[in-house]
């Protein structure tokens, strides 16, 4: 065990030392040792206190999560067969461990003892929150069930963990199984030069000549937006929207159909065991939203306000395609293509045109300058850090007192064996041990276009928005001043409030003053020209109504899938989707579309009956940003207030309480509607 780098708990993981054979023994040892230590803590006394029970348990949890973190991270970003096997071998063990802890009656009683003791009132509010959260989580783990139901619950949790992982594996494998080799450049007409170069680079790495298109986002998305060949777009669209399903070029292979049905059934059963009517109720038990009715009416109301605009936008697109391009029948694979043409027609601007102004280095420096002006932070790169891939960078965040506040890894480019999308994850969390404070460490992961040839990586404005978003999550995790890991940083933050700091950061990407910091032509250094900026702003809400209803469609689909699940009828995935679309969608995709089969957020991630959180939190983030619009976007006192009221507080208080502390009142929807170009007066 001494030789196991996973158990040495260094300040930063020693990635190059971690081998697949270390994983299972490390986890086995820790799970076993944690259980023994918890037993000892419970046996040592009958008068439980923060110091003799909760604090040591926080440390045990932190130790486990720091051991598991590099494993689960590597499984996402450098996935390989053996690693995947070891990772999957640990999942049921960890799931069982956490269910056993959650169902431990003595532990529950010990926490209740502290909650009712005279000590409780003396504790810091963060400590009180941890104890209250823990008591809630005991209930949600089935501590009150009889032995038979407890076992049932445990099996369900184990099954769910495995199903979620299998779902994600299928998506990853299906994504990488499809490529399109192109020998005749004419087929690529319309594609931006950078997308062609990327395809050429992809072909080269496979020792092929010509061009290779893939379903990774930097290849897929520009092809859908720009390829003149309708046939190519159709072929690629079909491959993309049928990944891991019973349709399309790989139909039946990696098919998630049954897995999705099993996931929904297991979630329903687990919710029933705990006394909820359905999994949507279970999901809301730890969220800011009060009950399912509140979520449904929030989403439906927003859909009603947005639909007229979405319909008008689609009409405009249809007319434009017909009048300017003689395209009378718009298919799903035409929407992005003609939308991009219409955008250029109306605003004379394309995503591609902006790219030269957003080279990687400039964007990063600019983003750091933005948070320096807002919060007085200073961010510097550190070389020579042991990472999982040569493209990964590492940074330190220092505050205005030169105090090290956090550290993060940045892994920006799409590549094979890396899960798609963008996310923030944590290695370590702020915590006080004796008199030393542990520094929070985060991983920021994106899937942007890599550098091509000798040019630096050039980002689209959308990619810049994504980077700011993930950095917002990172700051929430790293700037926390809470010393107890369970409610420090993003830990313990209600899931429907957790997107507040991330979506909030995106706003700066639309501000002239901020763009002066984050843009600079990669050849001339010239900042984004005024005429391009004005066009960009004019185009900001292009098809905002269509985007809004699409997000609401996903959110309502997810929520209703869990809210209306009926074991007699089974999953009814496409029935529910059709019902939702009937009410809120303006675009009806073709019948072979299987987007739920790769909807990892709700089938593999933590967004089950929680996808609405993005819109819910966007109300908060828009309203929070509105205060900067009132006071000045770089107003330091407002920045510091956001820092101290929201970012530093983590999950130590209820999100509503923190929001009111910052804003002086409860959130209002007006700012979101205004920012989206949907007037508050319409509905
Ligand atoms: Zn996010």
Short mmCIF file of N, CA, C and O in Angstrom, two decimals, residues 538-660:
data_model
loop_
_atom_site.label_atom_id
_atom_site.label_comp_id
_atom_site.label_asym_id
_atom_site.label_seq_id
_atom_site.Cartn_x
_atom_site.Cartn_y
_atom_site.Cartn_z
N UNK A 538 -25.61 43.14 -32.40
CA UNK A 538 -26.88 43.12 -33.11
C UNK A 538 -27.33 41.68 -33.31
O UNK A 538 -28.52 41.37 -33.26
N UNK A 539 -26.37 40.78 -33.52
CA UNK A 539 -26.69 39.38 -33.78
C UNK A 539 -26.83 38.57 -32.49
O UNK A 539 -27.16 37.39 -32.54
N UNK A 540 -26.61 39.20 -31.34
CA UNK A 540 -26.57 38.45 -30.08
C UNK A 540 -27.84 37.64 -29.85
O UNK A 540 -27.78 36.48 -29.47
N UNK A 541 -28.97 38.26 -30.08
CA UNK A 541 -30.22 37.57 -29.82
C UNK A 541 -30.83 36.94 -31.07
O UNK A 541 -32.02 36.64 -31.11
N UNK A 542 -29.97 36.75 -32.08
CA UNK A 542 -30.42 36.06 -33.29
C UNK A 542 -30.94 34.68 -32.90
O UNK A 542 -30.25 33.90 -32.27
N UNK A 543 -32.19 34.42 -33.25
CA UNK A 543 -32.85 33.14 -32.93
C UNK A 543 -32.87 32.82 -31.43
O UNK A 543 -32.89 31.65 -31.03
N UNK A 544 -32.85 33.86 -30.59
CA UNK A 544 -32.87 33.62 -29.14
C UNK A 544 -34.16 32.92 -28.71
O UNK A 544 -34.16 32.12 -27.78
N UNK A 545 -35.24 33.23 -29.41
CA UNK A 545 -36.51 32.57 -29.09
C UNK A 545 -36.45 31.09 -29.39
O UNK A 545 -36.88 30.25 -28.58
N UNK A 546 -35.87 30.73 -30.54
CA UNK A 546 -35.74 29.32 -30.90
C UNK A 546 -34.83 28.59 -29.92
O UNK A 546 -35.10 27.45 -29.53
N UNK A 547 -33.75 29.25 -29.52
CA UNK A 547 -32.85 28.62 -28.55
C UNK A 547 -33.53 28.44 -27.20
O UNK A 547 -33.36 27.42 -26.53
N UNK A 548 -34.28 29.47 -26.82
CA UNK A 548 -34.98 29.39 -25.53
C UNK A 548 -35.96 28.22 -25.52
O UNK A 548 -35.96 27.41 -24.60
N UNK A 549 -36.79 28.09 -26.56
CA UNK A 549 -37.78 27.01 -26.53
C UNK A 549 -37.11 25.63 -26.64
O UNK A 549 -37.61 24.65 -26.11
N UNK A 550 -35.96 25.58 -27.30
CA UNK A 550 -35.24 24.30 -27.37
C UNK A 550 -34.77 23.89 -25.96
O UNK A 550 -34.93 22.74 -25.54
N UNK A 551 -34.22 24.83 -25.21
CA UNK A 551 -33.79 24.54 -23.85
C UNK A 551 -34.99 24.14 -22.97
O UNK A 551 -34.90 23.25 -22.13
N UNK A 552 -36.11 24.84 -23.17
CA UNK A 552 -37.30 24.53 -22.38
C UNK A 552 -37.85 23.16 -22.75
O UNK A 552 -38.36 22.43 -21.90
N UNK A 553 -37.71 22.80 -24.03
CA UNK A 553 -38.13 21.47 -24.47
C UNK A 553 -37.31 20.40 -23.73
O UNK A 553 -37.87 19.43 -23.19
N UNK A 554 -36.00 20.59 -23.69
CA UNK A 554 -35.15 19.62 -22.98
C UNK A 554 -35.51 19.55 -21.51
O UNK A 554 -35.61 18.47 -20.92
N UNK A 555 -35.72 20.72 -20.91
CA UNK A 555 -36.00 20.77 -19.48
C UNK A 555 -37.34 20.12 -19.15
O UNK A 555 -37.45 19.34 -18.20
N UNK A 556 -38.35 20.42 -19.95
CA UNK A 556 -39.67 19.84 -19.69
C UNK A 556 -39.69 18.33 -19.98
O UNK A 556 -40.32 17.55 -19.27
N UNK A 557 -38.97 17.95 -21.04
CA UNK A 557 -38.86 16.53 -21.37
C UNK A 557 -38.26 15.78 -20.18
O UNK A 557 -38.82 14.79 -19.69
N UNK A 558 -37.14 16.25 -19.70
CA UNK A 558 -36.47 15.62 -18.55
C UNK A 558 -37.40 15.58 -17.34
O UNK A 558 -37.57 14.55 -16.69
N UNK A 559 -38.04 16.71 -17.05
CA UNK A 559 -38.84 16.78 -15.82
C UNK A 559 -40.07 15.88 -15.90
O UNK A 559 -40.37 15.13 -14.98
N UNK A 560 -40.76 15.94 -17.05
CA UNK A 560 -41.98 15.13 -17.19
C UNK A 560 -41.67 13.64 -17.26
O UNK A 560 -42.44 12.81 -16.79
N UNK A 561 -40.54 13.32 -17.86
CA UNK A 561 -40.12 11.92 -17.93
C UNK A 561 -40.08 11.31 -16.52
O UNK A 561 -40.48 10.17 -16.31
N UNK A 562 -39.60 12.09 -15.57
CA UNK A 562 -39.48 11.61 -14.19
C UNK A 562 -40.75 11.84 -13.38
O UNK A 562 -41.09 11.06 -12.51
N UNK A 563 -41.44 12.94 -13.67
CA UNK A 563 -42.65 13.28 -12.91
C UNK A 563 -43.81 12.35 -13.25
O UNK A 563 -44.56 11.92 -12.38
N UNK A 564 -43.96 12.03 -14.53
CA UNK A 564 -45.14 11.27 -14.97
C UNK A 564 -44.85 9.79 -15.20
O UNK A 564 -45.63 9.09 -15.83
N UNK A 565 -43.70 9.32 -14.71
CA UNK A 565 -43.35 7.91 -14.93
C UNK A 565 -44.39 7.00 -14.29
O UNK A 565 -44.78 7.18 -13.14
N UNK A 566 -44.84 6.03 -15.07
CA UNK A 566 -45.82 5.08 -14.58
C UNK A 566 -45.30 3.67 -14.86
O UNK A 566 -45.13 3.31 -16.03
N UNK A 567 -45.04 2.88 -13.80
CA UNK A 567 -44.43 1.56 -14.02
C UNK A 567 -45.29 0.66 -14.91
O UNK A 567 -44.77 -0.23 -15.58
N UNK A 568 -46.60 0.90 -14.91
CA UNK A 568 -47.48 0.09 -15.77
C UNK A 568 -47.17 0.32 -17.25
O UNK A 568 -47.33 -0.56 -18.08
N UNK A 569 -46.78 1.54 -17.56
CA UNK A 569 -46.60 1.90 -18.96
C UNK A 569 -45.15 1.92 -19.41
O UNK A 569 -44.89 2.05 -20.61
N UNK A 570 -44.22 1.86 -18.45
CA UNK A 570 -42.80 1.87 -18.82
C UNK A 570 -42.30 3.28 -19.13
O UNK A 570 -42.97 4.26 -18.80
N UNK A 571 -41.16 3.35 -19.81
CA UNK A 571 -40.46 4.64 -19.94
C UNK A 571 -41.20 5.65 -20.82
O UNK A 571 -41.17 6.84 -20.55
N UNK A 572 -41.83 5.21 -21.89
CA UNK A 572 -42.57 6.11 -22.79
C UNK A 572 -41.74 7.33 -23.21
O UNK A 572 -42.26 8.44 -23.31
N UNK A 573 -40.47 7.11 -23.46
CA UNK A 573 -39.57 8.22 -23.71
C UNK A 573 -40.03 9.08 -24.89
O UNK A 573 -40.10 10.31 -24.80
N UNK A 574 -40.37 8.42 -25.99
CA UNK A 574 -40.72 9.22 -27.17
C UNK A 574 -42.16 9.75 -27.12
O UNK A 574 -42.44 10.78 -27.72
N UNK A 575 -43.02 9.09 -26.35
CA UNK A 575 -44.36 9.66 -26.14
C UNK A 575 -44.26 10.98 -25.37
O UNK A 575 -44.88 11.99 -25.73
N UNK A 576 -43.47 10.93 -24.29
CA UNK A 576 -43.30 12.14 -23.48
C UNK A 576 -42.68 13.25 -24.32
O UNK A 576 -43.12 14.40 -24.29
N UNK A 577 -41.65 12.87 -25.08
CA UNK A 577 -40.98 13.87 -25.91
C UNK A 577 -41.95 14.50 -26.91
O UNK A 577 -41.98 15.72 -27.10
N UNK A 578 -42.80 13.67 -27.53
CA UNK A 578 -43.78 14.19 -28.48
C UNK A 578 -44.77 15.14 -27.82
O UNK A 578 -45.11 16.19 -28.36
N UNK A 579 -45.22 14.74 -26.63
CA UNK A 579 -46.17 15.61 -25.90
C UNK A 579 -45.55 16.97 -25.62
O UNK A 579 -46.16 18.01 -25.83
N UNK A 580 -44.31 16.92 -25.12
CA UNK A 580 -43.62 18.18 -24.79
C UNK A 580 -43.44 19.01 -26.04
O UNK A 580 -43.71 20.22 -26.06
N UNK A 581 -43.00 18.36 -27.10
CA UNK A 581 -42.77 19.09 -28.34
C UNK A 581 -44.05 19.72 -28.87
O UNK A 581 -44.03 20.83 -29.40
N UNK A 582 -45.14 19.01 -28.69
CA UNK A 582 -46.41 19.53 -29.15
C UNK A 582 -46.69 20.90 -28.51
O UNK A 582 -47.25 21.79 -29.14
N UNK A 583 -46.27 21.07 -27.26
CA UNK A 583 -46.56 22.33 -26.57
C UNK A 583 -45.49 23.40 -26.74
O UNK A 583 -45.80 24.57 -26.81
N UNK A 584 -44.22 23.01 -26.77
CA UNK A 584 -43.20 24.06 -26.73
C UNK A 584 -42.23 24.10 -27.92
O UNK A 584 -41.47 25.06 -28.02
N UNK A 585 -42.22 23.07 -28.79
CA UNK A 585 -41.20 23.08 -29.84
C UNK A 585 -41.70 23.75 -31.10
O UNK A 585 -42.89 23.67 -31.42
N UNK A 586 -40.81 24.42 -31.82
CA UNK A 586 -41.19 24.93 -33.13
C UNK A 586 -40.60 24.07 -34.24
O UNK A 586 -41.06 24.10 -35.37
N UNK A 587 -39.56 23.30 -33.92
CA UNK A 587 -38.94 22.43 -34.92
C UNK A 587 -39.22 20.97 -34.57
O UNK A 587 -38.96 20.56 -33.44
N UNK A 588 -39.79 20.23 -35.50
CA UNK A 588 -40.03 18.81 -35.25
C UNK A 588 -38.98 18.00 -36.02
O UNK A 588 -39.00 17.98 -37.25
N UNK A 589 -38.08 17.35 -35.30
CA UNK A 589 -37.02 16.59 -35.98
C UNK A 589 -37.57 15.33 -36.66
O UNK A 589 -38.69 14.91 -36.37
N UNK A 590 -36.79 14.74 -37.57
CA UNK A 590 -37.26 13.54 -38.28
C UNK A 590 -37.45 12.36 -37.31
O UNK A 590 -36.89 12.35 -36.22
N UNK A 591 -38.23 11.38 -37.75
CA UNK A 591 -38.62 10.30 -36.83
C UNK A 591 -37.44 9.44 -36.40
O UNK A 591 -37.49 8.79 -35.37
N UNK A 592 -36.34 9.43 -37.18
CA UNK A 592 -35.20 8.61 -36.76
C UNK A 592 -34.34 9.30 -35.70
O UNK A 592 -33.43 8.71 -35.15
N UNK A 593 -34.64 10.55 -35.39
CA UNK A 593 -33.84 11.29 -34.40
C UNK A 593 -33.92 10.60 -33.03
O UNK A 593 -34.99 10.31 -32.53
N UNK A 594 -32.75 10.32 -32.45
CA UNK A 594 -32.69 9.64 -31.16
C UNK A 594 -31.87 10.44 -30.15
O UNK A 594 -31.04 9.90 -29.44
N UNK A 595 -32.12 11.75 -30.10
CA UNK A 595 -31.27 12.56 -29.23
C UNK A 595 -31.27 12.11 -27.75
O UNK A 595 -30.25 12.17 -27.10
N UNK A 596 -32.42 11.56 -27.23
CA UNK A 596 -32.35 11.12 -25.82
C UNK A 596 -31.25 10.09 -25.57
O UNK A 596 -30.69 10.03 -24.47
N UNK A 597 -30.91 9.30 -26.59
CA UNK A 597 -29.90 8.25 -26.41
C UNK A 597 -28.51 8.78 -26.12
O UNK A 597 -27.64 8.02 -25.71
N UNK A 598 -28.28 10.06 -26.38
CA UNK A 598 -26.98 10.62 -26.01
C UNK A 598 -27.14 11.81 -25.06
O UNK A 598 -26.24 12.61 -24.90
N UNK A 599 -28.30 11.91 -24.42
CA UNK A 599 -28.58 13.00 -23.49
C UNK A 599 -27.96 12.65 -22.12
O UNK A 599 -28.64 12.31 -21.16
N UNK A 600 -26.62 12.75 -22.07
CA UNK A 600 -25.87 12.31 -20.89
C UNK A 600 -26.23 13.10 -19.64
O UNK A 600 -26.15 12.57 -18.53
N UNK A 601 -26.55 14.38 -19.83
CA UNK A 601 -26.87 15.19 -18.64
C UNK A 601 -27.86 14.48 -17.73
O UNK A 601 -27.71 14.48 -16.52
N UNK A 602 -28.91 13.91 -18.32
CA UNK A 602 -29.95 13.35 -17.47
C UNK A 602 -29.82 11.84 -17.28
O UNK A 602 -30.31 11.29 -16.32
N UNK A 603 -29.12 11.15 -18.20
CA UNK A 603 -29.01 9.70 -18.05
C UNK A 603 -27.67 9.26 -17.46
O UNK A 603 -27.55 8.15 -16.96
N UNK A 604 -26.66 10.11 -17.54
CA UNK A 604 -25.37 9.73 -16.97
C UNK A 604 -24.89 10.74 -15.94
O UNK A 604 -24.13 10.42 -15.04
N UNK A 605 -25.34 11.99 -16.06
CA UNK A 605 -24.86 13.03 -15.16
C UNK A 605 -25.84 13.27 -14.04
O UNK A 605 -26.74 12.47 -13.81
N UNK A 606 -25.68 14.37 -13.36
CA UNK A 606 -26.49 14.63 -12.19
C UNK A 606 -27.73 15.48 -12.46
O UNK A 606 -28.33 16.01 -11.54
N UNK A 607 -28.11 15.61 -13.73
CA UNK A 607 -29.21 16.53 -14.04
C UNK A 607 -30.57 15.86 -14.15
O UNK A 607 -31.51 16.44 -14.69
N UNK A 608 -30.70 14.63 -13.67
CA UNK A 608 -31.99 13.94 -13.74
C UNK A 608 -33.06 14.73 -13.00
O UNK A 608 -32.87 15.11 -11.83
N UNK A 609 -34.18 14.99 -13.67
CA UNK A 609 -35.23 15.84 -13.13
C UNK A 609 -34.62 17.13 -12.58
O UNK A 609 -35.07 17.70 -11.60
N UNK A 610 -33.58 17.59 -13.27
CA UNK A 610 -32.88 18.79 -12.82
C UNK A 610 -32.33 19.62 -13.97
O UNK A 610 -31.62 20.60 -13.75
N UNK A 611 -32.65 19.25 -15.21
CA UNK A 611 -32.14 20.02 -16.34
C UNK A 611 -32.72 21.44 -16.33
O UNK A 611 -32.11 22.37 -16.85
N UNK A 612 -33.90 21.59 -15.72
CA UNK A 612 -34.50 22.93 -15.60
C UNK A 612 -33.57 23.89 -14.87
O UNK A 612 -33.73 25.10 -14.95
N UNK A 613 -32.61 23.33 -14.12
CA UNK A 613 -31.71 24.15 -13.31
C UNK A 613 -31.01 25.24 -14.12
O UNK A 613 -30.74 26.32 -13.61
N UNK A 614 -30.68 24.93 -15.38
CA UNK A 614 -29.99 25.94 -16.20
C UNK A 614 -30.82 27.20 -16.33
O UNK A 614 -30.33 28.31 -16.16
N UNK A 615 -32.11 27.03 -16.65
CA UNK A 615 -32.97 28.20 -16.83
C UNK A 615 -33.28 28.84 -15.47
O UNK A 615 -33.33 30.05 -15.34
N UNK A 616 -33.47 27.99 -14.48
CA UNK A 616 -33.76 28.48 -13.13
C UNK A 616 -32.61 29.38 -12.66
O UNK A 616 -32.81 30.50 -12.19
N UNK A 617 -31.41 28.88 -12.84
CA UNK A 617 -30.24 29.64 -12.39
C UNK A 617 -29.97 30.84 -13.28
O UNK A 617 -29.36 31.82 -12.85
N UNK A 618 -30.45 30.77 -14.53
CA UNK A 618 -30.24 31.90 -15.43
C UNK A 618 -31.06 33.12 -14.99
O UNK A 618 -30.67 34.26 -15.24
N UNK A 619 -32.18 32.86 -14.35
CA UNK A 619 -32.93 33.97 -13.76
C UNK A 619 -32.04 34.65 -12.71
O UNK A 619 -31.92 35.87 -12.67
N UNK A 620 -31.38 33.84 -11.89
CA UNK A 620 -30.51 34.37 -10.85
C UNK A 620 -29.30 35.09 -11.45
O UNK A 620 -28.96 36.20 -11.04
N UNK A 621 -28.67 34.45 -12.45
CA UNK A 621 -27.44 35.03 -12.98
C UNK A 621 -27.71 36.31 -13.76
O UNK A 621 -26.95 37.27 -13.68
N UNK A 622 -28.82 36.34 -14.51
CA UNK A 622 -29.16 37.56 -15.26
C UNK A 622 -29.47 38.70 -14.31
O UNK A 622 -29.04 39.84 -14.51
N UNK A 623 -30.21 38.37 -13.26
CA UNK A 623 -30.60 39.40 -12.30
C UNK A 623 -29.38 39.90 -11.52
O UNK A 623 -29.26 41.09 -11.21
N UNK A 624 -28.45 38.98 -11.23
CA UNK A 624 -27.23 39.39 -10.54
C UNK A 624 -26.40 40.30 -11.44
O UNK A 624 -25.89 41.33 -11.01
N UNK A 625 -26.30 39.93 -12.72
CA UNK A 625 -25.51 40.77 -13.64
C UNK A 625 -26.16 42.14 -13.82
O UNK A 625 -25.46 43.14 -14.02
N UNK A 626 -27.50 42.17 -13.76
CA UNK A 626 -28.19 43.45 -13.92
C UNK A 626 -27.69 44.48 -12.90
O UNK A 626 -27.66 45.68 -13.17
N UNK A 627 -27.26 44.02 -11.76
CA UNK A 627 -26.73 44.96 -10.77
C UNK A 627 -25.43 45.59 -11.29
O UNK A 627 -25.16 46.77 -11.05
N UNK A 628 -24.62 44.81 -12.02
CA UNK A 628 -23.41 45.36 -12.62
C UNK A 628 -23.77 46.33 -13.75
O UNK A 628 -23.07 47.31 -13.98
N UNK A 629 -24.86 46.03 -14.46
CA UNK A 629 -25.29 46.97 -15.49
C UNK A 629 -25.68 48.31 -14.86
O UNK A 629 -25.46 49.36 -15.44
N UNK A 630 -26.27 48.22 -13.66
CA UNK A 630 -26.67 49.45 -12.98
C UNK A 630 -25.46 50.21 -12.45
O UNK A 630 -25.38 51.43 -12.56
N UNK A 631 -24.48 49.47 -11.90
CA UNK A 631 -23.37 50.14 -11.19
C UNK A 631 -22.11 50.27 -12.03
O UNK A 631 -21.16 50.95 -11.63
N UNK A 632 -22.03 49.60 -13.16
CA UNK A 632 -20.79 49.57 -13.95
C UNK A 632 -20.23 48.16 -13.95
O UNK A 632 -20.13 47.55 -12.88
N UNK A 633 -19.85 47.65 -15.16
CA UNK A 633 -19.53 46.22 -15.24
C UNK A 633 -18.21 45.87 -14.55
O UNK A 633 -17.93 44.71 -14.31
N UNK A 634 -17.39 46.89 -14.27
CA UNK A 634 -16.16 46.60 -13.52
C UNK A 634 -16.18 47.31 -12.17
O UNK A 634 -15.14 47.59 -11.59
N UNK A 635 -17.37 47.61 -11.69
CA UNK A 635 -17.47 48.31 -10.41
C UNK A 635 -16.93 47.41 -9.29
O UNK A 635 -17.52 46.37 -8.98
N UNK A 636 -15.82 47.82 -8.70
CA UNK A 636 -15.15 46.98 -7.72
C UNK A 636 -16.01 46.66 -6.48
O UNK A 636 -16.10 45.49 -6.08
N UNK A 637 -16.69 47.67 -5.90
CA UNK A 637 -17.51 47.33 -4.72
C UNK A 637 -18.57 46.27 -5.03
O UNK A 637 -18.80 45.36 -4.24
N UNK A 638 -19.20 46.37 -6.23
CA UNK A 638 -20.20 45.36 -6.59
C UNK A 638 -19.52 44.01 -6.80
O UNK A 638 -20.05 42.97 -6.39
N UNK A 639 -18.34 44.03 -7.43
CA UNK A 639 -17.57 42.80 -7.61
C UNK A 639 -17.25 42.15 -6.28
O UNK A 639 -17.44 40.94 -6.08
N UNK A 640 -16.77 42.97 -5.34
CA UNK A 640 -16.40 42.42 -4.03
C UNK A 640 -17.63 41.89 -3.29
O UNK A 640 -17.55 40.90 -2.56
N UNK A 641 -18.77 42.56 -3.52
CA UNK A 641 -19.99 42.09 -2.87
C UNK A 641 -20.41 40.72 -3.42
O UNK A 641 -20.84 39.84 -2.67
N UNK A 642 -20.25 40.56 -4.74
CA UNK A 642 -20.57 39.25 -5.34
C UNK A 642 -19.60 38.20 -4.80
O UNK A 642 -19.98 37.07 -4.48
N UNK A 643 -18.35 38.60 -4.69
CA UNK A 643 -17.32 37.68 -4.17
C UNK A 643 -17.68 37.21 -2.76
O UNK A 643 -17.68 36.02 -2.47
N UNK A 644 -18.00 38.17 -1.90
CA UNK A 644 -18.21 37.79 -0.49
C UNK A 644 -19.60 37.19 -0.24
O UNK A 644 -19.74 36.32 0.62
N UNK A 645 -20.62 37.63 -0.99
CA UNK A 645 -21.97 37.12 -0.73
C UNK A 645 -22.22 35.78 -1.41
O UNK A 645 -22.95 34.95 -0.89
N UNK A 646 -21.65 35.58 -2.59
CA UNK A 646 -21.97 34.36 -3.35
C UNK A 646 -20.75 33.44 -3.43
O UNK A 646 -20.78 32.31 -2.92
N UNK A 647 -19.69 33.91 -4.08
CA UNK A 647 -18.58 33.00 -4.40
C UNK A 647 -17.92 32.42 -3.15
O UNK A 647 -17.59 31.24 -3.10
N UNK A 648 -17.72 33.25 -2.14
CA UNK A 648 -16.99 32.76 -0.96
C UNK A 648 -17.84 31.90 -0.05
O UNK A 648 -17.33 31.16 0.78
N UNK A 649 -19.17 31.98 -0.20
CA UNK A 649 -20.06 31.33 0.77
C UNK A 649 -20.36 29.87 0.45
O UNK A 649 -20.81 29.13 1.32
N UNK A 650 -20.15 29.48 -0.82
CA UNK A 650 -20.41 28.10 -1.21
C UNK A 650 -21.79 27.64 -0.81
O UNK A 650 -22.78 28.33 -1.03
N UNK A 651 -21.87 26.45 -0.21
CA UNK A 651 -23.16 25.90 0.17
C UNK A 651 -23.46 26.10 1.64
O UNK A 651 -24.27 25.37 2.22
N UNK A 652 -22.81 27.10 2.25
CA UNK A 652 -22.97 27.24 3.70
C UNK A 652 -24.30 27.88 4.11
O UNK A 652 -24.67 27.87 5.27
N UNK A 653 -25.00 28.49 3.13
CA UNK A 653 -26.34 29.05 3.40
C UNK A 653 -27.26 28.71 2.24
O UNK A 653 -26.80 28.37 1.16
N UNK A 654 -28.57 28.87 2.45
CA UNK A 654 -29.52 28.63 1.37
C UNK A 654 -29.27 29.64 0.24
O UNK A 654 -29.00 30.82 0.49
N UNK A 655 -29.39 29.19 -1.03
CA UNK A 655 -29.10 30.09 -2.16
C UNK A 655 -29.96 31.35 -2.17
O UNK A 655 -29.49 32.42 -2.55
N UNK A 656 -31.22 31.24 -1.75
CA UNK A 656 -32.09 32.42 -1.72
C UNK A 656 -31.53 33.47 -0.76
O UNK A 656 -31.52 34.66 -1.06
N UNK A 657 -31.06 32.99 0.39
CA UNK A 657 -30.51 33.88 1.40
C UNK A 657 -29.29 34.63 0.84
O UNK A 657 -29.14 35.84 1.01
N UNK A 658 -28.42 33.88 0.14
CA UNK A 658 -27.21 34.49 -0.42
C UNK A 658 -27.57 35.48 -1.52
O UNK A 658 -26.99 36.57 -1.61
N UNK A 659 -28.55 35.11 -2.34
CA UNK A 659 -28.94 36.00 -3.43
C UNK A 659 -29.46 37.32 -2.87
O UNK A 659 -29.08 38.41 -3.33
N UNK A 660 -30.30 37.22 -1.86
CA UNK A 660 -30.86 38.44 -1.25
C UNK A 660 -29.75 39.28 -0.61
O UNK A 660 -29.74 40.51 -0.71
#
